[in-house]
mmCIF file with all atom_site columns, C-alpha atoms and ligand atoms in Angstrom:
data_model
loop_
_atom_site.group_PDB
_atom_site.id
_atom_site.type_symbol
_atom_site.label_atom_id
_atom_site.label_alt_id
_atom_site.label_comp_id
_atom_site.label_asym_id
_atom_site.label_entity_id
_atom_site.label_seq_id
_atom_site.pdbx_PDB_ins_code
_atom_site.Cartn_x
_atom_site.Cartn_y
_atom_site.Cartn_z
_atom_site.occupancy
_atom_site.B_iso_or_equiv
_atom_site.pdbx_formal_charge
_atom_site.auth_seq_id
_atom_site.auth_comp_id
_atom_site.auth_asym_id
_atom_site.auth_atom_id
_atom_site.pdbx_PDB_model_num
ATOM   1   C  CA  . MET N 1 1   ? 139.379 162.498 -166.840 1.00 0.00 ? 1451 MET N CA  1
ATOM   2   C  CA  . TRP N 1 2   ? 135.846 163.970 -166.453 1.00 0.00 ? 1452 TRP N CA  1
ATOM   3   C  CA  . VAL N 1 3   ? 134.578 164.936 -169.848 1.00 0.00 ? 1453 VAL N CA  1
ATOM   4   C  CA  . ASP N 1 4   ? 132.390 168.002 -170.272 1.00 0.00 ? 1454 ASP N CA  1
ATOM   5   C  CA  . ALA N 1 5   ? 130.070 166.405 -172.798 1.00 0.00 ? 1455 ALA N CA  1
ATOM   6   C  CA  . GLY N 1 6   ? 126.652 167.112 -171.317 1.00 0.00 ? 1456 GLY N CA  1
ATOM   7   C  CA  . TYR N 1 7   ? 125.367 169.009 -174.322 1.00 0.00 ? 1457 TYR N CA  1
ATOM   8   C  CA  . LYS N 1 8   ? 126.247 166.108 -176.573 1.00 0.00 ? 1458 LYS N CA  1
ATOM   9   C  CA  . TRP N 1 9   ? 124.166 163.642 -174.653 1.00 0.00 ? 1459 TRP N CA  1
ATOM   10  C  CA  . VAL N 1 10  ? 121.032 165.469 -175.650 1.00 0.00 ? 1460 VAL N CA  1
ATOM   11  C  CA  . ASN N 1 11  ? 121.972 165.100 -179.334 1.00 0.00 ? 1461 ASN N CA  1
ATOM   12  C  CA  . VAL N 1 12  ? 122.809 161.458 -178.914 1.00 0.00 ? 1462 VAL N CA  1
ATOM   13  C  CA  . GLY N 1 13  ? 119.415 160.988 -177.220 1.00 0.00 ? 1463 GLY N CA  1
ATOM   14  C  CA  . ASN N 1 14  ? 117.818 162.188 -180.396 1.00 0.00 ? 1464 ASN N CA  1
ATOM   15  C  CA  . GLU N 1 15  ? 119.785 159.589 -182.291 1.00 0.00 ? 1465 GLU N CA  1
ATOM   16  C  CA  . TRP N 1 16  ? 117.899 156.798 -180.507 1.00 0.00 ? 1466 TRP N CA  1
ATOM   17  C  CA  . ALA N 1 17  ? 120.511 155.476 -178.081 1.00 0.00 ? 1467 ALA N CA  1
ATOM   18  C  CA  . VAL N 1 18  ? 117.633 153.725 -176.300 1.00 0.00 ? 1468 VAL N CA  1
ATOM   19  C  CA  . VAL N 1 19  ? 116.485 152.002 -179.507 1.00 0.00 ? 1469 VAL N CA  1
ATOM   20  C  CA  . ARG N 1 20  ? 120.042 150.737 -179.884 1.00 0.00 ? 1470 ARG N CA  1
ATOM   21  C  CA  . LEU N 1 21  ? 119.862 149.288 -176.373 1.00 0.00 ? 1471 LEU N CA  1
ATOM   22  C  CA  . PHE N 1 22  ? 116.652 147.440 -177.320 1.00 0.00 ? 1472 PHE N CA  1
ATOM   23  C  CA  . LYS N 1 23  ? 118.227 146.149 -180.556 1.00 0.00 ? 1473 LYS N CA  1
ATOM   24  C  CA  . GLU N 1 24  ? 121.390 144.860 -178.932 1.00 0.00 ? 1474 GLU N CA  1
ATOM   25  C  CA  . HIS N 1 25  ? 119.792 143.653 -175.704 1.00 0.00 ? 1475 HIS N CA  1
ATOM   26  C  CA  . PRO N 1 26  ? 116.184 142.752 -176.580 1.00 0.00 ? 1476 PRO N CA  1
ATOM   27  C  CA  . ASP N 1 27  ? 115.345 141.725 -173.000 1.00 0.00 ? 1477 ASP N CA  1
ATOM   28  C  CA  . THR N 1 28  ? 115.721 145.314 -171.828 1.00 0.00 ? 1478 THR N CA  1
ATOM   29  C  CA  . LYS N 1 29  ? 112.568 146.397 -173.739 1.00 0.00 ? 1479 LYS N CA  1
ATOM   30  C  CA  . ALA N 1 30  ? 110.393 144.368 -171.362 1.00 0.00 ? 1480 ALA N CA  1
ATOM   31  C  CA  . LEU N 1 31  ? 111.523 146.626 -168.497 1.00 0.00 ? 1481 LEU N CA  1
ATOM   32  C  CA  . PHE N 1 32  ? 109.764 149.626 -170.077 1.00 0.00 ? 1482 PHE N CA  1
ATOM   33  C  CA  . PRO N 1 33  ? 105.971 149.445 -169.592 1.00 0.00 ? 1483 PRO N CA  1
ATOM   34  C  CA  . LYS N 1 34  ? 105.463 152.245 -172.135 1.00 0.00 ? 1484 LYS N CA  1
ATOM   35  C  CA  . PHE N 1 35  ? 107.435 150.541 -174.885 1.00 0.00 ? 1485 PHE N CA  1
ATOM   36  C  CA  . LYS N 1 36  ? 107.375 146.810 -174.237 1.00 0.00 ? 1486 LYS N CA  1
ATOM   37  C  CA  . ASP N 1 37  ? 104.384 146.085 -176.513 1.00 0.00 ? 1487 ASP N CA  1
ATOM   38  C  CA  . ILE N 1 38  ? 105.483 148.299 -179.393 1.00 0.00 ? 1488 ILE N CA  1
ATOM   39  C  CA  . PRO N 1 39  ? 107.488 146.535 -182.150 1.00 0.00 ? 1489 PRO N CA  1
ATOM   40  C  CA  . LEU N 1 40  ? 111.059 147.788 -182.436 1.00 0.00 ? 1490 LEU N CA  1
ATOM   41  C  CA  . GLU N 1 41  ? 110.545 148.964 -186.044 1.00 0.00 ? 1491 GLU N CA  1
ATOM   42  C  CA  . GLN N 1 42  ? 107.839 151.348 -184.856 1.00 0.00 ? 1492 GLN N CA  1
ATOM   43  C  CA  . LEU N 1 43  ? 109.854 152.776 -181.984 1.00 0.00 ? 1493 LEU N CA  1
ATOM   44  C  CA  . GLY N 1 44  ? 112.111 154.838 -184.243 1.00 0.00 ? 1494 GLY N CA  1
ATOM   45  C  CA  . ASN N 1 45  ? 109.207 157.279 -184.755 1.00 0.00 ? 1495 ASN N CA  1
ATOM   46  C  CA  . ASN N 1 46  ? 107.876 157.152 -181.218 1.00 0.00 ? 1496 ASN N CA  1
ATOM   47  C  CA  . GLU N 1 47  ? 107.606 160.594 -179.657 1.00 0.00 ? 1497 GLU N CA  1
ATOM   48  C  CA  . ASP N 1 48  ? 107.540 159.188 -176.088 1.00 0.00 ? 1498 ASP N CA  1
ATOM   49  C  CA  . LEU N 1 49  ? 110.758 157.303 -176.712 1.00 0.00 ? 1499 LEU N CA  1
ATOM   50  C  CA  . ARG N 1 50  ? 112.415 160.358 -178.197 1.00 0.00 ? 1500 ARG N CA  1
ATOM   51  C  CA  . LYS N 1 51  ? 111.471 162.328 -175.079 1.00 0.00 ? 1501 LYS N CA  1
ATOM   52  C  CA  . HIS N 1 52  ? 112.664 159.529 -172.828 1.00 0.00 ? 1502 HIS N CA  1
ATOM   53  C  CA  . GLY N 1 53  ? 116.030 159.322 -174.622 1.00 0.00 ? 1503 GLY N CA  1
ATOM   54  C  CA  . THR N 1 54  ? 116.490 163.055 -174.115 1.00 0.00 ? 1504 THR N CA  1
ATOM   55  C  CA  . THR N 1 55  ? 115.517 162.816 -170.413 1.00 0.00 ? 1505 THR N CA  1
ATOM   56  C  CA  . VAL N 1 56  ? 117.968 159.979 -169.776 1.00 0.00 ? 1506 VAL N CA  1
ATOM   57  C  CA  . LEU N 1 57  ? 120.846 161.572 -171.574 1.00 0.00 ? 1507 LEU N CA  1
ATOM   58  C  CA  . ARG N 1 58  ? 120.241 164.962 -170.001 1.00 0.00 ? 1508 ARG N CA  1
ATOM   59  C  CA  . ALA N 1 59  ? 120.372 163.263 -166.569 1.00 0.00 ? 1509 ALA N CA  1
ATOM   60  C  CA  . LEU N 1 60  ? 123.587 161.528 -167.576 1.00 0.00 ? 1510 LEU N CA  1
ATOM   61  C  CA  . GLY N 1 61  ? 125.006 164.842 -168.813 1.00 0.00 ? 1511 GLY N CA  1
ATOM   62  C  CA  . ASN N 1 62  ? 124.181 166.394 -165.420 1.00 0.00 ? 1512 ASN N CA  1
ATOM   63  C  CA  . ILE N 1 63  ? 126.054 163.589 -163.671 1.00 0.00 ? 1513 ILE N CA  1
ATOM   64  C  CA  . PHE N 1 64  ? 129.078 164.227 -165.896 1.00 0.00 ? 1514 PHE N CA  1
ATOM   65  C  CA  . ARG N 1 65  ? 128.995 167.929 -165.100 1.00 0.00 ? 1515 ARG N CA  1
ATOM   66  C  CA  . GLN N 1 66  ? 129.440 167.196 -161.376 1.00 0.00 ? 1516 GLN N CA  1
ATOM   67  C  CA  . LYS N 1 67  ? 132.915 165.839 -162.237 1.00 0.00 ? 1517 LYS N CA  1
ATOM   68  C  CA  . GLY N 1 68  ? 132.777 163.132 -159.617 1.00 0.00 ? 1518 GLY N CA  1
ATOM   69  C  CA  . ASN N 1 69  ? 130.741 164.978 -156.951 1.00 0.00 ? 1519 ASN N CA  1
ATOM   70  C  CA  . HIS N 1 70  ? 127.619 163.277 -158.210 1.00 0.00 ? 1520 HIS N CA  1
ATOM   71  C  CA  . SER N 1 71  ? 126.413 161.431 -155.126 1.00 0.00 ? 1521 SER N CA  1
ATOM   72  C  CA  . VAL N 1 72  ? 123.097 163.343 -154.988 1.00 0.00 ? 1522 VAL N CA  1
ATOM   73  C  CA  . ASN N 1 73  ? 122.330 162.745 -158.681 1.00 0.00 ? 1523 ASN N CA  1
ATOM   74  C  CA  . VAL N 1 74  ? 123.324 159.090 -158.581 1.00 0.00 ? 1524 VAL N CA  1
ATOM   75  C  CA  . LYS N 1 75  ? 121.300 158.513 -155.408 1.00 0.00 ? 1525 LYS N CA  1
ATOM   76  C  CA  . GLU N 1 76  ? 118.187 159.952 -157.086 1.00 0.00 ? 1526 GLU N CA  1
ATOM   77  C  CA  . LEU N 1 77  ? 118.736 157.706 -160.081 1.00 0.00 ? 1527 LEU N CA  1
ATOM   78  C  CA  . ALA N 1 78  ? 119.206 154.617 -157.901 1.00 0.00 ? 1528 ALA N CA  1
ATOM   79  C  CA  . ASP N 1 79  ? 116.095 155.450 -155.852 1.00 0.00 ? 1529 ASP N CA  1
ATOM   80  C  CA  . THR N 1 80  ? 113.739 155.682 -158.841 1.00 0.00 ? 1530 THR N CA  1
ATOM   81  C  CA  . HIS N 1 81  ? 115.292 152.785 -160.757 1.00 0.00 ? 1531 HIS N CA  1
ATOM   82  C  CA  . ILE N 1 82  ? 115.140 150.504 -157.707 1.00 0.00 ? 1532 ILE N CA  1
ATOM   83  C  CA  . ASN N 1 83  ? 111.792 151.482 -156.207 1.00 0.00 ? 1533 ASN N CA  1
ATOM   84  C  CA  . LYS N 1 84  ? 109.737 152.680 -159.144 1.00 0.00 ? 1534 LYS N CA  1
ATOM   85  C  CA  . HIS N 1 85  ? 111.112 151.085 -162.319 1.00 0.00 ? 1535 HIS N CA  1
ATOM   86  C  CA  . LYS N 1 86  ? 112.623 147.912 -160.713 1.00 0.00 ? 1536 LYS N CA  1
ATOM   87  C  CA  . ILE N 1 87  ? 115.647 147.835 -163.007 1.00 0.00 ? 1537 ILE N CA  1
ATOM   88  C  CA  . PRO N 1 88  ? 118.336 145.227 -162.203 1.00 0.00 ? 1538 PRO N CA  1
ATOM   89  C  CA  . PRO N 1 89  ? 121.715 146.968 -161.818 1.00 0.00 ? 1539 PRO N CA  1
ATOM   90  C  CA  . TYR N 1 90  ? 123.646 145.224 -164.667 1.00 0.00 ? 1540 TYR N CA  1
ATOM   91  C  CA  . ASN N 1 91  ? 121.439 147.132 -167.120 1.00 0.00 ? 1541 ASN N CA  1
ATOM   92  C  CA  . PHE N 1 92  ? 123.418 150.277 -166.337 1.00 0.00 ? 1542 PHE N CA  1
ATOM   93  C  CA  . THR N 1 93  ? 126.539 148.601 -167.691 1.00 0.00 ? 1543 THR N CA  1
ATOM   94  C  CA  . LEU N 1 94  ? 124.641 147.632 -170.850 1.00 0.00 ? 1544 LEU N CA  1
ATOM   95  C  CA  . ILE N 1 95  ? 123.266 151.127 -171.456 1.00 0.00 ? 1545 ILE N CA  1
ATOM   96  C  CA  . THR N 1 96  ? 126.577 152.885 -170.782 1.00 0.00 ? 1546 THR N CA  1
ATOM   97  C  CA  . ASN N 1 97  ? 128.397 150.498 -173.156 1.00 0.00 ? 1547 ASN N CA  1
ATOM   98  C  CA  . VAL N 1 98  ? 125.812 151.238 -175.843 1.00 0.00 ? 1548 VAL N CA  1
ATOM   99  C  CA  . ALA N 1 99  ? 126.139 154.971 -175.144 1.00 0.00 ? 1549 ALA N CA  1
ATOM   100 C  CA  . SER N 1 100 ? 129.932 154.753 -175.668 1.00 0.00 ? 1550 SER N CA  1
ATOM   101 C  CA  . VAL N 1 101 ? 129.471 153.036 -179.022 1.00 0.00 ? 1551 VAL N CA  1
ATOM   102 C  CA  . VAL N 1 102 ? 126.823 155.516 -180.194 1.00 0.00 ? 1552 VAL N CA  1
ATOM   103 C  CA  . LEU N 1 103 ? 128.941 158.485 -179.091 1.00 0.00 ? 1553 LEU N CA  1
ATOM   104 C  CA  . THR N 1 104 ? 131.974 157.126 -180.934 1.00 0.00 ? 1554 THR N CA  1
ATOM   105 C  CA  . GLU N 1 105 ? 129.917 156.640 -184.106 1.00 0.00 ? 1555 GLU N CA  1
ATOM   106 C  CA  . MET N 1 106 ? 128.478 160.138 -183.892 1.00 0.00 ? 1556 MET N CA  1
ATOM   107 C  CA  . TYR N 1 107 ? 131.648 162.013 -183.027 1.00 0.00 ? 1557 TYR N CA  1
ATOM   108 C  CA  . PRO N 1 108 ? 134.449 159.932 -184.580 1.00 0.00 ? 1558 PRO N CA  1
ATOM   109 C  CA  . GLY N 1 109 ? 136.782 162.940 -184.791 1.00 0.00 ? 1559 GLY N CA  1
ATOM   110 C  CA  . GLU N 1 110 ? 136.511 163.781 -181.115 1.00 0.00 ? 1560 GLU N CA  1
ATOM   111 C  CA  . MET N 1 111 ? 136.155 160.285 -179.735 1.00 0.00 ? 1561 MET N CA  1
ATOM   112 C  CA  . THR N 1 112 ? 139.834 159.456 -180.024 1.00 0.00 ? 1562 THR N CA  1
ATOM   113 C  CA  . LYS N 1 113 ? 141.146 156.409 -178.167 1.00 0.00 ? 1563 LYS N CA  1
ATOM   114 C  CA  . PRO N 1 114 ? 142.156 158.442 -175.057 1.00 0.00 ? 1564 PRO N CA  1
ATOM   115 C  CA  . MET N 1 115 ? 138.720 160.127 -175.064 1.00 0.00 ? 1565 MET N CA  1
ATOM   116 C  CA  . GLN N 1 116 ? 136.997 156.722 -175.338 1.00 0.00 ? 1566 GLN N CA  1
ATOM   117 C  CA  . ASP N 1 117 ? 139.110 155.497 -172.423 1.00 0.00 ? 1567 ASP N CA  1
ATOM   118 C  CA  . SER N 1 118 ? 138.073 158.524 -170.346 1.00 0.00 ? 1568 SER N CA  1
ATOM   119 C  CA  . PHE N 1 119 ? 134.416 157.871 -171.062 1.00 0.00 ? 1569 PHE N CA  1
ATOM   120 C  CA  . SER N 1 120 ? 134.827 154.204 -170.113 1.00 0.00 ? 1570 SER N CA  1
ATOM   121 C  CA  . LYS N 1 121 ? 136.436 155.169 -166.803 1.00 0.00 ? 1571 LYS N CA  1
ATOM   122 C  CA  . VAL N 1 122 ? 133.712 157.681 -165.986 1.00 0.00 ? 1572 VAL N CA  1
ATOM   123 C  CA  . PHE N 1 123 ? 130.962 155.217 -166.879 1.00 0.00 ? 1573 PHE N CA  1
ATOM   124 C  CA  . LYS N 1 124 ? 132.621 152.553 -164.725 1.00 0.00 ? 1574 LYS N CA  1
ATOM   125 C  CA  . ILE N 1 125 ? 132.643 154.909 -161.744 1.00 0.00 ? 1575 ILE N CA  1
ATOM   126 C  CA  . ILE N 1 126 ? 128.958 155.772 -162.234 1.00 0.00 ? 1576 ILE N CA  1
ATOM   127 C  CA  . CYS N 1 127 ? 127.978 152.096 -162.601 1.00 0.00 ? 1577 CYS N CA  1
ATOM   128 C  CA  . SER N 1 128 ? 130.007 151.068 -159.578 1.00 0.00 ? 1578 SER N CA  1
ATOM   129 C  CA  . ASP N 1 129 ? 128.482 153.875 -157.452 1.00 0.00 ? 1579 ASP N CA  1
ATOM   130 C  CA  . LEU N 1 130 ? 125.038 152.706 -158.556 1.00 0.00 ? 1580 LEU N CA  1
ATOM   131 C  CA  . GLU N 1 131 ? 125.944 149.103 -157.683 1.00 0.00 ? 1581 GLU N CA  1
ATOM   132 C  CA  . GLN N 1 132 ? 126.899 150.165 -154.164 1.00 0.00 ? 1582 GLN N CA  1
ATOM   133 C  CA  . LEU N 1 133 ? 123.537 151.896 -153.723 1.00 0.00 ? 1583 LEU N CA  1
ATOM   134 C  CA  . TYR N 1 134 ? 121.720 148.853 -155.096 1.00 0.00 ? 1584 TYR N CA  1
ATOM   135 C  CA  . LYS N 1 135 ? 123.618 146.635 -152.625 1.00 0.00 ? 1585 LYS N CA  1
ATOM   136 C  CA  . ALA N 1 136 ? 122.738 148.965 -149.762 1.00 0.00 ? 1586 ALA N CA  1
ATOM   137 C  CA  . ALA N 1 137 ? 119.072 148.768 -150.805 1.00 0.00 ? 1587 ALA N CA  1
ATOM   138 C  CA  . ASN N 1 138 ? 119.383 144.989 -151.111 1.00 0.00 ? 1588 ASN N CA  1
ATOM   139 C  CA  . PHE N 1 139 ? 117.895 144.983 -154.623 1.00 0.00 ? 1589 PHE N CA  1
ATOM   140 C  CA  . GLN N 1 140 ? 119.330 143.016 -157.528 1.00 0.00 ? 1590 GLN N CA  1
ATOM   141 C  CA  . GLY N 1 141 ? 116.134 142.666 -159.586 1.00 0.00 ? 1591 GLY N CA  1
HETATM 142 C  C1  . HEM P 2 .   ? 122.879 155.928 -166.652 1.00 0.00 ? 701  HEM P C1  1
HETATM 143 C  C2  . HEM P 2 .   ? 121.769 155.444 -167.140 1.00 0.00 ? 701  HEM P C2  1
HETATM 144 C  C3  . HEM P 2 .   ? 120.376 155.979 -166.913 1.00 0.00 ? 701  HEM P C3  1
HETATM 145 C  C4  . HEM P 2 .   ? 119.946 157.236 -166.658 1.00 0.00 ? 701  HEM P C4  1
HETATM 146 C  C5  . HEM P 2 .   ? 120.776 158.506 -166.528 1.00 0.00 ? 701  HEM P C5  1
HETATM 147 C  C6  . HEM P 2 .   ? 118.494 157.174 -166.540 1.00 0.00 ? 701  HEM P C6  1
HETATM 148 C  C7  . HEM P 2 .   ? 117.682 158.255 -166.292 1.00 0.00 ? 701  HEM P C7  1
HETATM 149 C  C8  . HEM P 2 .   ? 116.310 158.197 -166.199 1.00 0.00 ? 701  HEM P C8  1
HETATM 150 C  C9  . HEM P 2 .   ? 115.473 159.330 -165.901 1.00 0.00 ? 701  HEM P C9  1
HETATM 151 C  C10 . HEM P 2 .   ? 116.001 160.755 -165.638 1.00 0.00 ? 701  HEM P C10 1
HETATM 152 C  C11 . HEM P 2 .   ? 114.189 158.900 -165.888 1.00 0.00 ? 701  HEM P C11 1
HETATM 153 C  C12 . HEM P 2 .   ? 112.932 159.728 -165.601 1.00 0.00 ? 701  HEM P C12 1
HETATM 154 C  C13 . HEM P 2 .   ? 112.874 160.114 -164.135 1.00 0.00 ? 701  HEM P C13 1
HETATM 155 C  C14 . HEM P 2 .   ? 112.934 158.920 -163.204 1.00 0.00 ? 701  HEM P C14 1
HETATM 156 O  O1  . HEM P 2 .   ? 111.965 158.160 -163.139 1.00 0.00 ? 701  HEM P O1  1
HETATM 157 O  O2  . HEM P 2 .   ? 113.987 158.739 -162.585 1.00 0.00 ? 701  HEM P O2  1
HETATM 158 C  C15 . HEM P 2 .   ? 114.203 157.480 -166.188 1.00 0.00 ? 701  HEM P C15 1
HETATM 159 C  C16 . HEM P 2 .   ? 113.083 156.683 -166.288 1.00 0.00 ? 701  HEM P C16 1
HETATM 160 C  C17 . HEM P 2 .   ? 113.107 155.345 -166.590 1.00 0.00 ? 701  HEM P C17 1
HETATM 161 N  N1  . HEM P 2 .   ? 114.229 154.571 -166.776 1.00 0.00 ? 701  HEM P N1  1
HETATM 162 FE FE1 . HEM P 2 .   ? 116.140 155.197 -166.679 1.00 0.00 ? 701  HEM P FE1 1
HETATM 163 N  N2  . HEM P 2 .   ? 118.081 155.880 -166.725 1.00 0.00 ? 701  HEM P N2  1
HETATM 164 C  C18 . HEM P 2 .   ? 119.196 155.125 -166.951 1.00 0.00 ? 701  HEM P C18 1
HETATM 165 C  C19 . HEM P 2 .   ? 119.235 153.780 -167.181 1.00 0.00 ? 701  HEM P C19 1
HETATM 166 C  C20 . HEM P 2 .   ? 118.128 152.972 -167.312 1.00 0.00 ? 701  HEM P C20 1
HETATM 167 C  C21 . HEM P 2 .   ? 118.178 151.584 -167.670 1.00 0.00 ? 701  HEM P C21 1
HETATM 168 C  C22 . HEM P 2 .   ? 119.473 150.810 -167.914 1.00 0.00 ? 701  HEM P C22 1
HETATM 169 C  C23 . HEM P 2 .   ? 116.893 151.138 -167.734 1.00 0.00 ? 701  HEM P C23 1
HETATM 170 C  C24 . HEM P 2 .   ? 116.390 149.777 -168.108 1.00 0.00 ? 701  HEM P C24 1
HETATM 171 C  C25 . HEM P 2 .   ? 117.030 148.938 -168.904 1.00 0.00 ? 701  HEM P C25 1
HETATM 172 C  C26 . HEM P 2 .   ? 116.027 152.263 -167.398 1.00 0.00 ? 701  HEM P C26 1
HETATM 173 C  C27 . HEM P 2 .   ? 114.652 152.221 -167.314 1.00 0.00 ? 701  HEM P C27 1
HETATM 174 C  C28 . HEM P 2 .   ? 113.832 153.292 -167.051 1.00 0.00 ? 701  HEM P C28 1
HETATM 175 C  C29 . HEM P 2 .   ? 112.367 153.220 -167.045 1.00 0.00 ? 701  HEM P C29 1
HETATM 176 C  C30 . HEM P 2 .   ? 111.509 151.986 -167.308 1.00 0.00 ? 701  HEM P C30 1
HETATM 177 C  C31 . HEM P 2 .   ? 111.909 154.516 -166.783 1.00 0.00 ? 701  HEM P C31 1
HETATM 178 C  C32 . HEM P 2 .   ? 110.453 154.995 -166.769 1.00 0.00 ? 701  HEM P C32 1
HETATM 179 C  C33 . HEM P 2 .   ? 110.118 155.420 -168.194 1.00 0.00 ? 701  HEM P C33 1
HETATM 180 C  C34 . HEM P 2 .   ? 108.702 155.890 -168.381 1.00 0.00 ? 701  HEM P C34 1
HETATM 181 O  O3  . HEM P 2 .   ? 107.804 155.061 -168.386 1.00 0.00 ? 701  HEM P O3  1
HETATM 182 O  O4  . HEM P 2 .   ? 108.494 157.095 -168.580 1.00 0.00 ? 701  HEM P O4  1
HETATM 183 N  N3  . HEM P 2 .   ? 116.817 153.353 -167.146 1.00 0.00 ? 701  HEM P N3  1
HETATM 184 N  N4  . HEM P 2 .   ? 115.507 157.082 -166.373 1.00 0.00 ? 701  HEM P N4  1
#
């Protein structure tokens, strides 16, 4: 079920998966101090956002590569997103759903129905592991 797609995440990052999150869920932009005051139309050319997209998707690719043994990576992610960025946990479901859509658009040949189902399962596991860590830290945003 674990999909070795790490290298693809970096490409998808360059295709503005984060901009898509802002378009489909406008409230999420306010959670990013660096981007919240920049109009969406201008973010497509924003170098900081491009770098951020690559950072996020590389981190996600690293989680995938652990094939389930990702507790250290997921803990790090929960720690910074709880304590530093103060991100409510449901946002992980939003971003992983957007990532699935973007991936399917970019790689329609490879993202067959069974492959999409595998991605959904993996994303659900990651989101549910994050939720547990958020509960343990008593933070819901
Ligand atoms: C599985 C999904 C995600 C991954 C893999 C991820 C990964 C990362 C990484 C690696 C960083 C930089 C290092 C750090 O501070 O931890 C980061 C920063 C950040 N993330 Fe996430 N993230 C995810 C989801 C989200 C979501 C859903 C939000 C909010 C809607 C968010 C908001 C932020 C913010 C505000 C920063 C700081 C950006 C800056 O000012 O440079 N992240 N994320």
